Coordinates of C-alpha atoms and ligand atoms in Angstrom, one line a residue:
Chain A
M292 CA 14.7 2.5 16.3
V293 CA 14.0 1.5 12.7
S294 CA 15.3 4.0 10.2
S295 CA 14.6 2.4 6.8
I296 CA 12.1 -0.1 5.3
K297 CA 11.8 -1.1 1.7
R298 CA 9.8 -3.7 -0.3
L299 CA 12.2 -6.3 -1.9
D300 CA 12.1 -7.1 -5.6
A301 CA 10.5 -10.5 -5.5
D302 CA 11.7 -11.5 -9.0
E303 CA 15.4 -11.8 -8.2
E304 CA 16.2 -15.0 -6.3
V305 CA 20.0 -14.9 -6.1
P306 CA 22.4 -12.2 -4.9
E307 CA 22.5 -9.0 -7.0
E308 CA 26.1 -9.6 -8.0
A309 CA 25.1 -12.8 -9.8
F310 CA 23.4 -10.6 -12.4
D311 CA 26.7 -9.0 -13.3
V312 CA 28.4 -12.3 -14.0
D313 CA 28.0 -14.5 -17.1
I314 CA 26.4 -17.8 -15.9
V315 CA 26.2 -20.8 -18.2
D316 CA 24.1 -23.6 -16.9
L317 CA 25.1 -27.1 -18.2
D318 CA 22.1 -29.0 -17.0
F319 CA 18.7 -27.4 -17.5
H320 CA 15.8 -29.7 -18.1
V321 CA 12.8 -29.1 -20.3
N322 CA 9.9 -31.5 -20.1
P323 CA 7.8 -31.7 -23.2
R324 CA 4.6 -33.5 -22.5
E325 CA 3.8 -36.8 -24.1
E326 CA 1.1 -35.4 -26.4
E327 CA 3.5 -32.8 -27.6
L328 CA 6.1 -35.4 -28.5
R329 CA 3.7 -37.8 -30.2
P330 CA 3.4 -35.8 -33.5
Y331 CA 7.1 -36.0 -33.8
I332 CA 7.2 -39.8 -33.8
E333 CA 7.9 -40.7 -37.4
D334 CA 7.3 -44.4 -37.6
E335 CA 3.6 -45.4 -37.7
R336 CA 4.2 -48.8 -36.0
A337 CA 6.1 -47.2 -33.2
L338 CA 3.5 -44.5 -32.8
D339 CA 0.8 -47.1 -32.6
R340 CA 2.5 -49.0 -29.8
L341 CA 3.4 -45.9 -28.0
S342 CA -0.1 -44.5 -28.1
T343 CA -1.9 -47.6 -26.9
E344 CA -2.9 -47.8 -23.3
F345 CA -1.5 -51.1 -22.1
G346 CA -2.4 -50.7 -18.4
M347 CA 0.1 -51.2 -15.6
W348 CA 3.7 -50.2 -16.0
P349 CA 5.5 -53.4 -16.8
I350 CA 8.6 -53.0 -14.6
P351 CA 8.0 -52.9 -10.9
D352 CA 10.4 -50.5 -9.2
K353 CA 11.1 -51.1 -5.6
W354 CA 12.7 -47.8 -4.7
D355 CA 11.2 -44.5 -5.5
A356 CA 12.5 -40.9 -4.9
A357 CA 8.9 -40.0 -4.1
Y358 CA 9.1 -41.5 -0.6
A359 CA 11.7 -39.0 0.4
I360 CA 10.0 -35.9 -0.8
D361 CA 7.1 -34.1 0.8
E362 CA 5.5 -33.7 -2.6
G363 CA 6.2 -37.2 -3.9
N364 CA 7.2 -37.4 -7.6
E365 CA 6.2 -33.8 -8.0
G366 CA 9.8 -33.3 -6.8
L367 CA 10.7 -33.6 -10.5
F368 CA 8.8 -30.4 -11.1
T369 CA 9.4 -28.4 -7.9
Q370 CA 10.1 -25.3 -9.9
G371 CA 7.6 -25.9 -12.7
R372 CA 7.8 -27.3 -16.2
A373 CA 9.5 -25.6 -19.2
E374 CA 7.9 -26.7 -22.4
V375 CA 9.0 -23.9 -24.8
A376 CA 11.9 -21.4 -25.1
E377 CA 9.9 -18.6 -23.4
D378 CA 9.4 -20.8 -20.2
V379 CA 13.2 -21.3 -20.0
R380 CA 13.9 -17.6 -20.3
R381 CA 11.5 -16.8 -17.6
A382 CA 13.0 -19.3 -15.2
C383 CA 16.6 -18.2 -16.0
E384 CA 15.9 -14.5 -15.3
R385 CA 15.2 -15.2 -11.6
F386 CA 18.4 -17.2 -11.2
A387 CA 20.7 -14.9 -13.2
I388 CA 21.4 -17.7 -15.7
N389 CA 22.5 -16.1 -19.0
E390 CA 23.0 -19.2 -21.1
P391 CA 21.1 -22.3 -20.2
V392 CA 22.0 -25.5 -22.1
V393 CA 18.7 -27.3 -22.3
N394 CA 18.1 -31.0 -22.8
A395 CA 14.9 -32.9 -23.2
G396 CA 15.6 -34.9 -20.0
I397 CA 13.9 -38.1 -21.0
N398 CA 16.0 -39.9 -18.5
G399 CA 13.7 -42.8 -18.1
L400 CA 14.3 -43.8 -21.7
P401 CA 17.3 -46.1 -21.1
Q402 CA 15.2 -48.1 -18.7
Q403 CA 12.7 -49.1 -21.4
H404 CA 13.0 -52.5 -23.0
H405 CA 12.4 -52.0 -26.7
P406 CA 15.2 -50.5 -28.7
V407 CA 13.0 -49.6 -31.6
L408 CA 10.5 -47.7 -29.4
K409 CA 13.3 -46.1 -27.5
N410 CA 14.9 -44.8 -30.7
A411 CA 11.5 -43.5 -31.9
V412 CA 11.0 -41.5 -28.7
L413 CA 14.6 -40.3 -28.6
R414 CA 14.3 -39.0 -32.2
A415 CA 10.9 -37.4 -31.5
G416 CA 12.5 -35.7 -28.5
N417 CA 15.3 -34.3 -30.6
S418 CA 13.0 -33.1 -33.4
Y419 CA 10.9 -31.4 -30.7
M420 CA 14.0 -29.7 -29.3
L421 CA 15.1 -28.6 -32.7
D422 CA 11.8 -26.9 -33.4
H423 CA 11.1 -25.4 -30.0
F424 CA 14.6 -24.5 -28.7
V425 CA 17.4 -24.6 -31.3
D426 CA 15.3 -22.6 -33.7
E427 CA 14.4 -20.2 -30.9
G428 CA 18.0 -19.5 -30.1
V429 CA 18.3 -21.6 -26.9
L430 CA 21.5 -23.6 -26.7
T431 CA 20.6 -27.2 -26.8
A432 CA 22.1 -30.6 -26.1
L433 CA 20.5 -33.3 -28.2
S434 CA 20.3 -36.9 -27.2
I435 CA 22.1 -39.9 -28.6
P436 CA 21.2 -43.4 -27.6
K437 CA 23.8 -45.5 -25.7
W438 CA 22.0 -48.7 -26.6
D439 CA 22.4 -48.3 -30.4
V440 CA 25.6 -46.9 -31.8
D441 CA 24.4 -46.9 -35.4
Y442 CA 21.3 -44.9 -34.4
A443 CA 23.5 -42.5 -32.4
L444 CA 25.5 -41.9 -35.6
E445 CA 22.4 -41.4 -37.6
E446 CA 21.2 -38.8 -35.1
L447 CA 24.5 -37.1 -35.1
N448 CA 24.4 -37.0 -39.0
R449 CA 20.9 -35.6 -38.9
W450 CA 21.6 -32.6 -36.6
G451 CA 25.2 -32.7 -35.5
D452 CA 26.3 -29.6 -37.4
E453 CA 23.2 -27.5 -36.7
D454 CA 24.0 -24.1 -35.2
G455 CA 22.6 -23.9 -31.6
V456 CA 23.3 -27.6 -31.0
V457 CA 26.2 -27.3 -28.6
A458 CA 26.6 -30.8 -27.2
A459 CA 25.4 -34.4 -27.4
Y460 CA 23.5 -35.8 -24.4
S461 CA 23.4 -39.4 -23.3
W462 CA 23.5 -41.4 -20.0
Y463 CA 25.9 -43.2 -17.8
D464 CA 25.2 -46.4 -15.8
P465 CA 27.2 -49.4 -14.8
R466 CA 26.2 -51.5 -17.8
E467 CA 28.7 -51.2 -20.6
P468 CA 30.7 -48.2 -19.3
W469 CA 31.7 -45.6 -21.9
G470 CA 35.2 -46.9 -22.2
V471 CA 34.0 -49.8 -24.2
E472 CA 35.5 -49.8 -27.8
E473 CA 32.1 -50.1 -29.4
F474 CA 31.6 -46.4 -28.8
D475 CA 34.6 -45.3 -30.8
P476 CA 32.7 -44.3 -33.9
V477 CA 30.6 -42.0 -31.7
F478 CA 33.7 -40.5 -30.1
E479 CA 35.2 -40.0 -33.5
R480 CA 32.2 -38.3 -34.8
L481 CA 31.8 -36.1 -31.7
E482 CA 35.4 -35.1 -32.0
S483 CA 35.1 -34.1 -35.6
L484 CA 31.9 -32.2 -34.9
G485 CA 33.5 -30.4 -32.0
L486 CA 30.6 -31.5 -29.6
P487 CA 31.2 -32.5 -26.0
L488 CA 29.4 -35.5 -24.7
L489 CA 27.2 -34.8 -21.7
L490 CA 26.4 -37.9 -19.7
H491 CA 23.5 -37.7 -17.3
G492 CA 22.5 -40.2 -14.6
S493 CA 20.1 -42.7 -16.1
L494 CA 17.1 -44.4 -14.7
A495 CA 18.3 -47.5 -16.4
F496 CA 19.9 -48.8 -13.3
W497 CA 18.7 -48.1 -9.9
P498 CA 20.5 -50.0 -7.1
Q499 CA 17.5 -52.3 -6.7
H500 CA 18.8 -54.1 -9.7
S501 CA 21.9 -55.2 -7.7
Y502 CA 22.5 -57.1 -4.5
V503 CA 23.7 -54.3 -2.4
G504 CA 21.1 -52.0 -3.9
D505 CA 18.4 -54.3 -2.8
E506 CA 18.9 -53.0 0.7
M507 CA 19.2 -49.3 -0.1
L508 CA 16.0 -47.7 1.0
T509 CA 16.6 -44.0 1.1
W510 CA 17.0 -41.0 -1.2
T511 CA 20.4 -40.2 0.4
E512 CA 21.8 -43.6 -0.4
V513 CA 20.3 -44.0 -3.9
L514 CA 20.5 -40.5 -5.4
G515 CA 23.3 -39.3 -3.3
F516 CA 25.7 -42.1 -3.9
D517 CA 24.6 -44.5 -6.6
W518 CA 25.0 -42.2 -9.5
P519 CA 28.3 -40.8 -8.3
I520 CA 29.6 -44.4 -8.2
H521 CA 28.5 -45.0 -11.7
G522 CA 30.1 -41.7 -12.7
M523 CA 33.4 -42.6 -11.1
V524 CA 33.4 -46.1 -12.7
N525 CA 32.7 -44.7 -16.2
T526 CA 35.4 -42.0 -15.8
V527 CA 38.1 -44.4 -14.7
N528 CA 37.0 -46.9 -17.4
M529 CA 37.3 -44.3 -20.2
I530 CA 40.7 -43.1 -19.0
M531 CA 42.3 -46.5 -18.3
R532 CA 41.0 -48.0 -21.6
G533 CA 42.7 -45.3 -23.6
V534 CA 39.7 -43.4 -24.9
F535 CA 41.5 -40.0 -24.6
D536 CA 44.7 -41.2 -26.1
R537 CA 42.8 -42.1 -29.2
Y538 CA 40.4 -39.0 -29.0
P539 CA 42.4 -36.3 -27.2
D540 CA 40.0 -33.6 -28.2
L541 CA 36.9 -35.4 -26.8
N542 CA 35.4 -33.7 -23.8
V543 CA 33.0 -35.5 -21.5
V544 CA 30.8 -33.9 -18.9
F545 CA 29.2 -35.9 -16.1
Q546 CA 25.9 -34.5 -14.9
E547 CA 24.5 -35.4 -11.4
A548 CA 27.4 -37.7 -10.7
G549 CA 28.7 -35.6 -7.8
H550 CA 32.0 -33.9 -8.0
W551 CA 33.8 -34.0 -4.7
W552 CA 35.2 -37.5 -5.5
L553 CA 37.7 -36.0 -7.9
P554 CA 40.5 -35.8 -5.4
F555 CA 40.0 -39.5 -4.5
V556 CA 40.0 -40.6 -8.1
R557 CA 42.9 -38.3 -9.0
Y558 CA 45.4 -39.6 -6.5
R559 CA 44.2 -43.2 -6.4
M560 CA 44.3 -43.7 -10.2
D561 CA 47.8 -42.4 -10.4
E562 CA 49.0 -44.4 -7.5
F563 CA 47.6 -47.7 -8.8
Y564 CA 48.6 -47.1 -12.4
E565 CA 52.2 -46.1 -11.6
M566 CA 52.5 -49.1 -9.3
H567 CA 51.3 -51.7 -11.8
P568 CA 50.8 -50.5 -15.4
E569 CA 51.6 -53.6 -17.3
D570 CA 48.0 -54.5 -18.1
I571 CA 47.4 -51.3 -20.1
Q572 CA 49.0 -52.9 -23.2
I573 CA 46.4 -55.6 -23.3
T574 CA 43.4 -53.3 -23.2
P575 CA 41.9 -53.4 -26.8
R576 CA 42.8 -49.9 -28.0
K577 CA 46.3 -50.1 -26.8
F578 CA 46.7 -53.6 -28.0
E579 CA 45.5 -52.7 -31.5
D580 CA 47.8 -49.6 -31.6
G581 CA 50.8 -51.5 -30.2
E582 CA 51.2 -49.2 -27.3
H583 CA 52.4 -50.1 -23.9
Y584 CA 51.3 -47.4 -21.6
L585 CA 49.0 -44.4 -21.4
E586 CA 50.5 -41.3 -22.8
K587 CA 50.1 -39.3 -19.6
A588 CA 49.4 -39.8 -15.9
P589 CA 45.7 -40.8 -15.5
S590 CA 44.9 -37.7 -13.5
E591 CA 46.0 -35.5 -16.5
Y592 CA 43.1 -36.9 -18.5
L593 CA 40.8 -36.1 -15.6
R594 CA 42.1 -32.5 -15.8
E595 CA 41.9 -32.2 -19.5
N596 CA 39.0 -34.3 -20.8
I597 CA 36.6 -34.8 -18.0
Y598 CA 34.2 -32.2 -16.5
M599 CA 31.8 -32.4 -13.6
C600 CA 28.6 -30.6 -13.2
T601 CA 28.4 -29.1 -9.7
Q602 CA 24.8 -29.6 -8.7
P603 CA 24.3 -29.6 -5.8
F604 CA 27.5 -27.9 -4.9
A605 CA 27.5 -28.7 -1.2
L606 CA 30.5 -26.4 -0.6
P607 CA 32.0 -26.7 2.9
R608 CA 30.9 -23.6 4.9
R609 CA 34.4 -22.7 6.0
A610 CA 36.2 -20.9 3.2
G611 CA 39.5 -22.5 3.9
E612 CA 38.1 -26.0 3.7
A613 CA 36.2 -25.0 0.5
R614 CA 39.4 -23.7 -1.1
D615 CA 41.3 -26.9 -0.3
M616 CA 38.5 -29.0 -1.8
L617 CA 38.4 -26.9 -4.9
N618 CA 42.1 -27.1 -5.4
L619 CA 42.3 -30.8 -4.8
S620 CA 39.5 -31.3 -7.3
M621 CA 41.3 -29.2 -9.9
A622 CA 38.0 -27.2 -10.1
A623 CA 39.5 -24.5 -12.3
D624 CA 39.8 -27.2 -15.0
T625 CA 37.1 -29.7 -14.2
F626 CA 34.0 -28.0 -12.7
V627 CA 31.1 -26.6 -14.7
Y628 CA 28.0 -25.0 -13.1
S629 CA 24.6 -26.6 -13.4
S630 CA 21.3 -25.8 -11.8
D631 CA 19.3 -29.0 -12.6
W632 CA 16.2 -26.8 -13.0
P633 CA 13.4 -27.7 -12.3
H634 CA 14.2 -30.7 -10.2
Q635 CA 14.3 -31.2 -6.4
T636 CA 18.1 -30.8 -6.2
L637 CA 17.9 -27.4 -7.9
D638 CA 21.2 -25.5 -7.3
P639 CA 21.0 -21.7 -7.9
A640 CA 24.4 -20.1 -8.1
T641 CA 24.2 -18.6 -4.6
W642 CA 27.4 -20.4 -3.4
F643 CA 29.5 -18.4 -5.8
F644 CA 28.5 -15.1 -4.2
T645 CA 28.2 -16.1 -0.5
S646 CA 31.4 -18.1 0.0
R647 CA 34.7 -16.3 0.6
A648 CA 36.4 -19.1 -1.3
F649 CA 35.0 -17.4 -4.5
R650 CA 34.9 -13.8 -3.3
D651 CA 38.7 -14.1 -3.0
D652 CA 39.1 -15.9 -6.3
Q653 CA 36.9 -14.5 -9.0
E654 CA 38.9 -16.1 -11.7
L655 CA 38.1 -19.6 -10.3
R656 CA 34.4 -18.5 -9.9
D657 CA 34.3 -17.4 -13.5
R658 CA 35.9 -20.6 -14.8
I659 CA 33.2 -22.6 -13.1
L660 CA 30.3 -20.3 -13.9
H661 CA 31.1 -19.9 -17.6
Q662 CA 34.6 -20.2 -18.9
N663 CA 35.0 -23.9 -18.7
A664 CA 31.6 -24.5 -20.3
R665 CA 32.3 -21.9 -23.1
D666 CA 35.6 -23.6 -23.8
I667 CA 34.1 -27.0 -24.5
L668 CA 30.6 -26.3 -25.9
R669 CA 30.3 -25.7 -29.6
I670 CA 29.1 -22.1 -29.3
Chain B
M170 CA 9.1 4.0 2.3
S171 CA 8.6 6.1 5.4
V172 CA 8.5 4.2 8.7
E173 CA 5.0 4.2 10.4
T174 CA 5.0 2.7 13.9
L175 CA 2.6 1.5 16.5
K176 CA 3.2 0.9 20.2
I177 CA 1.8 -2.2 21.9
D178 CA 2.7 -2.8 25.6
G179 CA 5.7 -0.7 25.1
D180 CA 6.9 -2.6 22.1
E181 CA 7.3 -0.9 18.7
Y182 CA 5.8 -2.4 15.6
I183 CA 6.4 -1.1 12.2
K184 CA 3.9 -0.9 9.3
T185 CA 4.9 -3.2 6.5
A186 CA 2.0 -3.6 4.1
Q187 CA -1.7 -3.4 3.6
T188 CA -3.5 -6.8 4.1
E189 CA -4.8 -6.8 0.6
E190 CA -1.2 -6.6 -0.8
I191 CA -0.6 -10.1 0.5
P192 CA -3.0 -12.6 -1.0
E193 CA -4.0 -15.8 0.8
G194 CA -1.3 -18.4 0.5
R195 CA 1.3 -15.9 -0.6
G196 CA 4.0 -13.7 0.9
I197 CA 5.9 -10.5 0.4
A198 CA 9.4 -9.5 1.5
I199 CA 10.7 -6.3 3.1
D200 CA 14.1 -5.1 4.1
V201 CA 14.2 -3.4 7.5
D202 CA 17.5 -1.8 8.2
G203 CA 19.2 -4.7 6.3
I204 CA 17.1 -7.5 7.9
E205 CA 15.0 -9.4 5.3
I206 CA 11.6 -10.4 6.5
A207 CA 8.9 -12.4 4.7
I208 CA 5.3 -11.8 5.6
F209 CA 2.8 -14.5 4.8
N210 CA -1.0 -14.7 4.7
A211 CA -2.0 -18.1 5.9
D212 CA -5.8 -18.2 5.6
G213 CA -6.2 -14.7 6.9
E214 CA -3.6 -14.9 9.6
F215 CA -0.4 -13.0 9.0
Y216 CA 3.1 -14.3 10.0
A217 CA 6.5 -12.9 9.7
I218 CA 9.7 -15.0 9.4
S219 CA 13.2 -14.5 8.1
N220 CA 13.1 -14.1 4.3
R221 CA 16.3 -16.3 3.9
C222 CA 16.0 -20.0 4.2
S223 CA 19.0 -21.2 6.3
H224 CA 19.6 -24.1 3.8
Q225 CA 20.8 -22.1 0.8
S226 CA 19.3 -18.7 1.2
A227 CA 16.3 -19.0 -0.9
P228 CA 13.9 -16.0 -0.7
M229 CA 11.1 -17.5 1.4
C230 CA 8.7 -14.9 0.1
K231 CA 8.4 -16.9 -3.1
A232 CA 6.7 -19.8 -1.3
G233 CA 3.3 -20.3 -2.8
E234 CA 4.2 -18.7 -6.1
E235 CA 2.6 -20.4 -9.1
K236 CA 4.9 -22.7 -11.1
I237 CA 5.7 -22.2 -14.7
N238 CA 3.1 -24.2 -16.6
A239 CA 1.5 -24.9 -13.3
E240 CA -1.5 -26.6 -15.1
H241 CA 0.8 -29.4 -16.1
T242 CA 2.1 -30.1 -12.6
W243 CA 0.3 -31.6 -9.7
T244 CA 1.0 -29.2 -6.8
K245 CA 0.9 -26.0 -8.9
T246 CA 3.0 -23.9 -6.5
R247 CA 6.7 -23.6 -5.5
G248 CA 6.7 -24.5 -1.9
R249 CA 3.6 -23.4 -0.1
V250 CA 2.0 -21.7 2.9
D251 CA 0.0 -24.2 5.0
A252 CA -2.5 -22.6 7.3
E253 CA -3.5 -25.9 8.9
D254 CA -0.1 -26.8 10.3
C255 CA 1.0 -23.2 10.4
S256 CA 4.1 -23.7 8.2
V257 CA 5.8 -22.4 5.1
T258 CA 7.7 -24.7 2.8
C259 CA 10.7 -23.2 1.0
P260 CA 10.3 -22.7 -2.7
W261 CA 13.7 -24.3 -3.6
H262 CA 14.1 -27.6 -1.8
L263 CA 10.9 -27.8 0.3
W264 CA 12.3 -27.5 3.8
K265 CA 9.3 -26.9 6.0
W266 CA 9.5 -24.0 8.6
D267 CA 7.1 -23.6 11.4
L268 CA 5.7 -20.0 11.1
E269 CA 5.5 -19.5 14.9
S270 CA 8.7 -21.1 16.1
G271 CA 10.8 -20.7 13.0
K272 CA 11.9 -24.3 13.4
N273 CA 12.7 -26.9 10.8
E274 CA 12.2 -30.4 12.4
A275 CA 14.5 -32.4 10.1
S276 CA 17.6 -30.2 10.5
G277 CA 16.8 -28.9 14.0
Q278 CA 17.7 -25.4 12.6
R279 CA 15.7 -22.3 13.4
I280 CA 15.3 -19.0 11.6
A281 CA 14.0 -15.8 13.1
T282 CA 10.3 -15.1 13.5
F283 CA 8.6 -11.8 14.3
D284 CA 5.4 -10.8 16.1
V285 CA 2.7 -9.5 13.8
T286 CA -0.4 -7.5 14.5
V287 CA -3.0 -6.2 12.1
E288 CA -4.6 -2.8 12.7
D289 CA -7.0 -1.1 10.3
D290 CA -6.0 -3.5 7.4
S291 CA -2.3 -2.7 7.9
V292 CA 0.2 -5.4 8.8
F293 CA 2.6 -4.4 11.6
V294 CA 5.7 -6.3 12.5
R295 CA 7.7 -6.1 15.7
I296 CA 11.5 -6.0 15.0
Ligands
FES182 S1 17.1 -23.0 0.2 FE1 15.3 -23.5 1.4 S2 15.2 -25.6 1.3 FE2 17.0 -25.1 0.2

């Protein structure tokens, strides 16, 4: 015998408790359209080349996420397309996200061939974001190129101390990992500006550009494991090459690199380093500074300087297993929540309100949902 | 909402909505004694299925909702209701659920479905 029936509020998509907790989202994409970016391209020559219809895309891609998804490449917009601040606010209301940190998400940029054109588009993207988001009070991560350190510094000089710019955004891939000394001026500037460096997976290097990748055919292999491997390689490279001894206040956030590999890297780095550390002294920074070893155990840099976005969380269903994974990952110090709106791997904060691992440990939940992010963003 | 019921072959159905409250290709959600049920209109046929996707608990009733700036996307809606193959696709990650069996082929998982009947423009669901 039914005793009560009520119509549900269709606008709230996550559990009610989520609306009582501060949620900061470290990876929220907006997608300005090409015609909206074009007016922001400053250089006439670049604008001319970027506006000319040249026909077929010049680089054939063998693998495409579209094959895995019912809606093909529309998977990039499963939730819609935010173009202005109001769109972001509308989307966030449903998912109880209080503070989205938006980025222009031009993740195909590193793949392009011409540095001059890439720089022109990157700058146009930043100018667009300044006008449409920073000025509208939405916290924003602006992009810096990995392919041109001088230009990265120019961009940081242009907007680095703007209120509302809370982080710099760039990309990781296996070419020139971020531990390379060439990036030191960028780290120095970021440290002095108090901006963390957000590194997002890049379309610059899909596995098809490598031998093993040539045989990777599926979404699960490519998106599930390729970016995490790059994230791992970049993390270890930065730590072992002494980036954080030279820039101890630099914080680096990996986006879409997976996060459950932290226990593996944590213990393996320490084991290998402690077993045979004598090559540290001949890494360029240490060599130049006349230092012999790292100042701390490698895992301590992981805890103090590196952060992982959690999307998609993929939390074990059993609370005990989830707790163990979180502890081993030093999640209280390393995890930051991200939704990846509006992409196909969207991750609303549901896990934090349905798993007992978080119901029993609200402090940990709050660190991941907002505290860690607020500690490192320049808010 | 007071509970209006209907008996068919000894089974009790409860009134959930008027047909015009659920436009074609869209759904609503109701809570019946703590059970969340989504009711969809697939080309004039009404179906009831659990409102919680078993993947990550998305509210299924949002399937078919217009996307933000839909005119600048291709498919225009978040997930969808497909009358032809009698399915609903989840608004979050597009798992496809059979509206009659409640089954998702890829995962082999099943969510609850409920019998529906329409009387005098009212949609009744058997709990
Ligand atoms: S929550 Fe439905 S597909 Fe993920």
